[in-house]
Amino acid sequence: VKYGPIASVQLYDFLWENKEEIKKLDTDVISAMIKKCCEIKAAVVSEDEKEAGLREILNFGHTIGHAVESVMDFKYLHGQCVAIGMSAVMEMCVKRGYISEQCAEIFRALLKEFGLELTVKGVEAQSIYKQMFNDKKVKDNKISFVLISRFGETYRTTDVTEEEILDGINYILGE
């Protein structure tokens, strides 16, 4: 699901159109989905083998996701935490005016279609926020984020305020 908003509106549409077949593990649909995901990842990695820029888009949702994973003592699977992180980042993109609330909700609905929970309970926003500074993508005490400028297009930035990050975190906490 991550590859849709970061690289391919066509894949995103494909996932919506074929969600029931995907959930039933239809071999043809799953094969087509995996093929498209591999093509996207291969294109990104071959263009940026040394992780100098473009390849960072593959980390969409990971910064907050890794922090959630850690503060929850790894009770959630990695993919679940990345989905939670993507939901938080979508909220940050909404607050910046890059995407509409409706667009973010439709994306979250797709994650939920595949059984992914998008909230975390029993943890403080500041705990997640502070844990983020242990991420490998933090340089000079600045957290690098992959944001969606519009579906299928991203950009990387460290110009994100604590308030924006906490807005995203509070969204996944249901606050």
PDB file of C-alpha atoms in Angstrom, residues 17-160:
ATOM      1  CA  GLU A  17     -10.080  -2.142  -7.492  1.00  0.00           C
ATOM      2  CA  ASN A  18      -8.698  -5.550  -6.501  1.00  0.00           C
ATOM      3  CA  LYS A  19      -8.845  -5.427  -2.701  1.00  0.00           C
ATOM      4  CA  GLU A  20     -11.204  -8.400  -2.414  1.00  0.00           C
ATOM      5  CA  GLU A  21      -9.053 -10.543  -4.709  1.00  0.00           C
ATOM      6  CA  ILE A  22      -5.959  -9.507  -2.767  1.00  0.00           C
ATOM      7  CA  LYS A  23      -7.568 -10.491   0.532  1.00  0.00           C
ATOM      8  CA  LYS A  24      -8.528 -13.846  -1.023  1.00  0.00           C
ATOM      9  CA  LEU A  25      -4.894 -14.209  -2.180  1.00  0.00           C
ATOM     10  CA  ASP A  26      -5.875 -14.530  -5.841  1.00  0.00           C
ATOM     11  CA  THR A  27      -2.643 -15.689  -7.477  1.00  0.00           C
ATOM     12  CA  ASP A  28      -2.932 -13.576 -10.632  1.00  0.00           C
ATOM     13  CA  VAL A  29      -3.772 -10.391  -8.746  1.00  0.00           C
ATOM     14  CA  ILE A  30      -1.111 -10.970  -6.084  1.00  0.00           C
ATOM     15  CA  SER A  31       1.478 -11.670  -8.789  1.00  0.00           C
ATOM     16  CA  ALA A  32       0.584  -8.464 -10.638  1.00  0.00           C
ATOM     17  CA  MET A  33       0.738  -6.482  -7.399  1.00  0.00           C
ATOM     18  CA  ILE A  34       4.113  -7.929  -6.388  1.00  0.00           C
ATOM     19  CA  LYS A  35       5.502  -7.360  -9.887  1.00  0.00           C
ATOM     20  CA  LYS A  36       4.506  -3.692  -9.816  1.00  0.00           C
ATOM     21  CA  CYS A  37       5.928  -3.211  -6.307  1.00  0.00           C
ATOM     22  CA  CYS A  38       9.216  -4.844  -7.335  1.00  0.00           C
ATOM     23  CA  GLU A  39       9.416  -2.630 -10.418  1.00  0.00           C
ATOM     24  CA  ILE A  40       8.903   0.488  -8.310  1.00  0.00           C
ATOM     25  CA  LYS A  41      11.468  -0.551  -5.711  1.00  0.00           C
ATOM     26  CA  ALA A  42      13.998  -1.603  -8.374  1.00  0.00           C
ATOM     27  CA  ALA A  43      13.606   1.725 -10.178  1.00  0.00           C
ATOM     28  CA  VAL A  44      14.112   3.677  -6.950  1.00  0.00           C
ATOM     29  CA  VAL A  45      17.080   1.608  -5.763  1.00  0.00           C
ATOM     30  CA  SER A  46      18.817   1.595  -9.165  1.00  0.00           C
ATOM     31  CA  GLU A  47      18.474   5.359  -9.385  1.00  0.00           C
ATOM     32  CA  ASP A  48      19.875   5.818  -5.864  1.00  0.00           C
ATOM     33  CA  GLU A  49      22.053   2.850  -4.956  1.00  0.00           C
ATOM     34  CA  LYS A  50      23.880   4.706  -2.168  1.00  0.00           C
ATOM     35  CA  GLU A  51      20.761   6.093  -0.406  1.00  0.00           C
ATOM     36  CA  ALA A  52      21.777   9.648  -1.230  1.00  0.00           C
ATOM     37  CA  GLY A  53      18.288  10.968  -1.902  1.00  0.00           C
ATOM     38  CA  LEU A  54      15.470   9.330  -3.845  1.00  0.00           C
ATOM     39  CA  ARG A  55      15.738   6.003  -2.042  1.00  0.00           C
ATOM     40  CA  GLU A  56      14.616   7.704   1.141  1.00  0.00           C
ATOM     41  CA  ILE A  57      11.041   7.680  -0.198  1.00  0.00           C
ATOM     42  CA  LEU A  58      10.955   3.986   0.694  1.00  0.00           C
ATOM     43  CA  ASN A  59      11.082   5.126   4.338  1.00  0.00           C
ATOM     44  CA  PHE A  60       7.605   6.705   4.113  1.00  0.00           C
ATOM     45  CA  GLY A  61       5.966   6.087   7.488  1.00  0.00           C
ATOM     46  CA  HIS A  62       9.051   4.433   8.943  1.00  0.00           C
ATOM     47  CA  THR A  63      10.335   7.236  11.173  1.00  0.00           C
ATOM     48  CA  ILE A  64       7.225   7.373  13.342  1.00  0.00           C
ATOM     49  CA  GLY A  65       6.632   3.648  12.780  1.00  0.00           C
ATOM     50  CA  HIS A  66      10.037   2.696  14.174  1.00  0.00           C
ATOM     51  CA  ALA A  67       9.445   4.897  17.219  1.00  0.00           C
ATOM     52  CA  VAL A  68       6.054   3.256  17.840  1.00  0.00           C
ATOM     53  CA  GLU A  69       7.638  -0.163  17.418  1.00  0.00           C
ATOM     54  CA  SER A  70      10.259   0.651  20.032  1.00  0.00           C
ATOM     55  CA  VAL A  71       8.087   2.352  22.660  1.00  0.00           C
ATOM     56  CA  MET A  72       5.576  -0.497  22.396  1.00  0.00           C
ATOM     57  CA  ASP A  73       8.398  -2.999  23.068  1.00  0.00           C
ATOM     58  CA  PHE A  74       7.937  -4.602  19.643  1.00  0.00           C
ATOM     59  CA  LYS A  75       4.414  -5.864  20.435  1.00  0.00           C
ATOM     60  CA  TYR A  76       3.313  -4.867  16.928  1.00  0.00           C
ATOM     61  CA  LEU A  77       4.667  -6.242  13.674  1.00  0.00           C
ATOM     62  CA  HIS A  78       6.929  -3.960  11.654  1.00  0.00           C
ATOM     63  CA  GLY A  79       4.374  -3.579   8.853  1.00  0.00           C
ATOM     64  CA  GLN A  80       1.685  -2.614  11.347  1.00  0.00           C
ATOM     65  CA  CYS A  81       3.949   0.079  12.790  1.00  0.00           C
ATOM     66  CA  VAL A  82       4.788   1.419   9.328  1.00  0.00           C
ATOM     67  CA  ALA A  83       1.048   1.649   8.571  1.00  0.00           C
ATOM     68  CA  ILE A  84       0.572   3.587  11.819  1.00  0.00           C
ATOM     69  CA  GLY A  85       3.477   5.829  10.836  1.00  0.00           C
ATOM     70  CA  MET A  86       2.017   6.416   7.365  1.00  0.00           C
ATOM     71  CA  SER A  87      -1.283   7.422   8.957  1.00  0.00           C
ATOM     72  CA  ALA A  88       0.519   9.939  11.177  1.00  0.00           C
ATOM     73  CA  VAL A  89       2.467  11.375   8.245  1.00  0.00           C
ATOM     74  CA  MET A  90      -0.748  11.688   6.229  1.00  0.00           C
ATOM     75  CA  GLU A  91      -2.086  13.874   9.035  1.00  0.00           C
ATOM     76  CA  MET A  92       1.034  16.031   8.810  1.00  0.00           C
ATOM     77  CA  CYS A  93       0.463  16.368   5.049  1.00  0.00           C
ATOM     78  CA  VAL A  94      -3.177  17.323   5.620  1.00  0.00           C
ATOM     79  CA  LYS A  95      -2.166  19.992   8.149  1.00  0.00           C
ATOM     80  CA  ARG A  96       0.312  21.396   5.625  1.00  0.00           C
ATOM     81  CA  GLY A  97      -2.413  21.555   3.002  1.00  0.00           C
ATOM     82  CA  TYR A  98      -0.718  19.111   0.625  1.00  0.00           C
ATOM     83  CA  ILE A  99      -3.572  16.621   0.577  1.00  0.00           C
ATOM     84  CA  SER A 100      -7.175  16.825   1.665  1.00  0.00           C
ATOM     85  CA  GLU A 101      -8.557  15.183   4.781  1.00  0.00           C
ATOM     86  CA  GLN A 102     -10.761  13.117   2.453  1.00  0.00           C
ATOM     87  CA  CYS A 103      -7.715  11.870   0.524  1.00  0.00           C
ATOM     88  CA  ALA A 104      -5.994  10.882   3.781  1.00  0.00           C
ATOM     89  CA  GLU A 105      -9.108   9.103   5.034  1.00  0.00           C
ATOM     90  CA  ILE A 106      -9.470   7.155   1.791  1.00  0.00           C
ATOM     91  CA  PHE A 107      -5.828   6.059   2.121  1.00  0.00           C
ATOM     92  CA  ARG A 108      -6.417   5.024   5.730  1.00  0.00           C
ATOM     93  CA  ALA A 109      -9.534   3.129   4.658  1.00  0.00           C
ATOM     94  CA  LEU A 110      -7.390   1.090   2.257  1.00  0.00           C
ATOM     95  CA  LEU A 111      -4.961   0.244   5.045  1.00  0.00           C
ATOM     96  CA  LYS A 112      -7.907  -0.851   7.183  1.00  0.00           C
ATOM     97  CA  GLU A 113      -9.243  -2.974   4.284  1.00  0.00           C
ATOM     98  CA  PHE A 114      -6.095  -5.052   4.685  1.00  0.00           C
ATOM     99  CA  GLY A 115      -6.568  -5.422   8.434  1.00  0.00           C
ATOM    100  CA  LEU A 116      -4.120  -2.791   9.594  1.00  0.00           C
ATOM    101  CA  GLU A 117      -4.978  -0.892  12.767  1.00  0.00           C
ATOM    102  CA  LEU A 118      -3.991   2.747  12.653  1.00  0.00           C
ATOM    103  CA  THR A 119      -4.054   3.778  16.278  1.00  0.00           C
ATOM    104  CA  VAL A 120      -1.904   3.112  19.313  1.00  0.00           C
ATOM    105  CA  LYS A 121      -3.103   3.023  22.911  1.00  0.00           C
ATOM    106  CA  GLY A 122      -1.276   3.157  26.217  1.00  0.00           C
ATOM    107  CA  VAL A 123       1.597   5.398  25.200  1.00  0.00           C
ATOM    108  CA  GLU A 124       2.358   9.112  25.484  1.00  0.00           C
ATOM    109  CA  ALA A 125       2.913  11.308  22.428  1.00  0.00           C
ATOM    110  CA  GLN A 126       6.143  12.647  23.920  1.00  0.00           C
ATOM    111  CA  SER A 127       7.486   9.092  24.327  1.00  0.00           C
ATOM    112  CA  ILE A 128       7.054   8.452  20.611  1.00  0.00           C
ATOM    113  CA  TYR A 129       8.441  11.884  19.741  1.00  0.00           C
ATOM    114  CA  LYS A 130      11.556  11.457  21.878  1.00  0.00           C
ATOM    115  CA  GLN A 131      12.157   7.933  20.534  1.00  0.00           C
ATOM    116  CA  MET A 132      12.227   9.309  17.000  1.00  0.00           C
ATOM    117  CA  PHE A 133      15.540  11.003  17.739  1.00  0.00           C
ATOM    118  CA  ASN A 134      17.171   7.565  17.988  1.00  0.00           C
ATOM    119  CA  ASP A 135      16.360   6.879  14.320  1.00  0.00           C
ATOM    120  CA  LYS A 136      19.236   6.507  11.860  1.00  0.00           C
ATOM    121  CA  LYS A 137      17.722   9.239   9.691  1.00  0.00           C
ATOM    122  CA  VAL A 138      18.292  11.917  12.356  1.00  0.00           C
ATOM    123  CA  LYS A 139      21.190  14.184  11.503  1.00  0.00           C
ATOM    124  CA  ASP A 140      22.187  17.265  13.494  1.00  0.00           C
ATOM    125  CA  ASN A 141      19.151  16.666  15.729  1.00  0.00           C
ATOM    126  CA  LYS A 142      16.810  17.047  12.717  1.00  0.00           C
ATOM    127  CA  ILE A 143      14.399  14.284  11.757  1.00  0.00           C
ATOM    128  CA  SER A 144      14.090  13.506   8.064  1.00  0.00           C
ATOM    129  CA  PHE A 145      10.549  12.918   6.811  1.00  0.00           C
ATOM    130  CA  VAL A 146       9.107  11.731   3.539  1.00  0.00           C
ATOM    131  CA  LEU A 147       5.967  13.774   2.910  1.00  0.00           C
ATOM    132  CA  ILE A 148       3.346  13.379   0.195  1.00  0.00           C
ATOM    133  CA  SER A 149       3.066  16.539  -1.887  1.00  0.00           C
ATOM    134  CA  ARG A 150       0.285  14.821  -3.830  1.00  0.00           C
ATOM    135  CA  PHE A 151      -0.472  11.165  -4.467  1.00  0.00           C
ATOM    136  CA  GLY A 152       2.340   9.587  -6.432  1.00  0.00           C
ATOM    137  CA  GLU A 153       4.786  12.368  -5.509  1.00  0.00           C
ATOM    138  CA  THR A 154       6.889  12.863  -2.416  1.00  0.00           C
ATOM    139  CA  TYR A 155       9.622  15.032  -1.088  1.00  0.00           C
ATOM    140  CA  ARG A 156      12.070  14.673   1.758  1.00  0.00           C
ATOM    141  CA  THR A 157      12.514  17.345   4.363  1.00  0.00           C
ATOM    142  CA  THR A 158      13.937  18.013   7.786  1.00  0.00           C
ATOM    143  CA  ASP A 159      11.936  21.249   7.965  1.00  0.00           C
ATOM    144  CA  VAL A 160       9.204  19.825  10.188  1.00  0.00           C
TER     145      VAL A 160
END
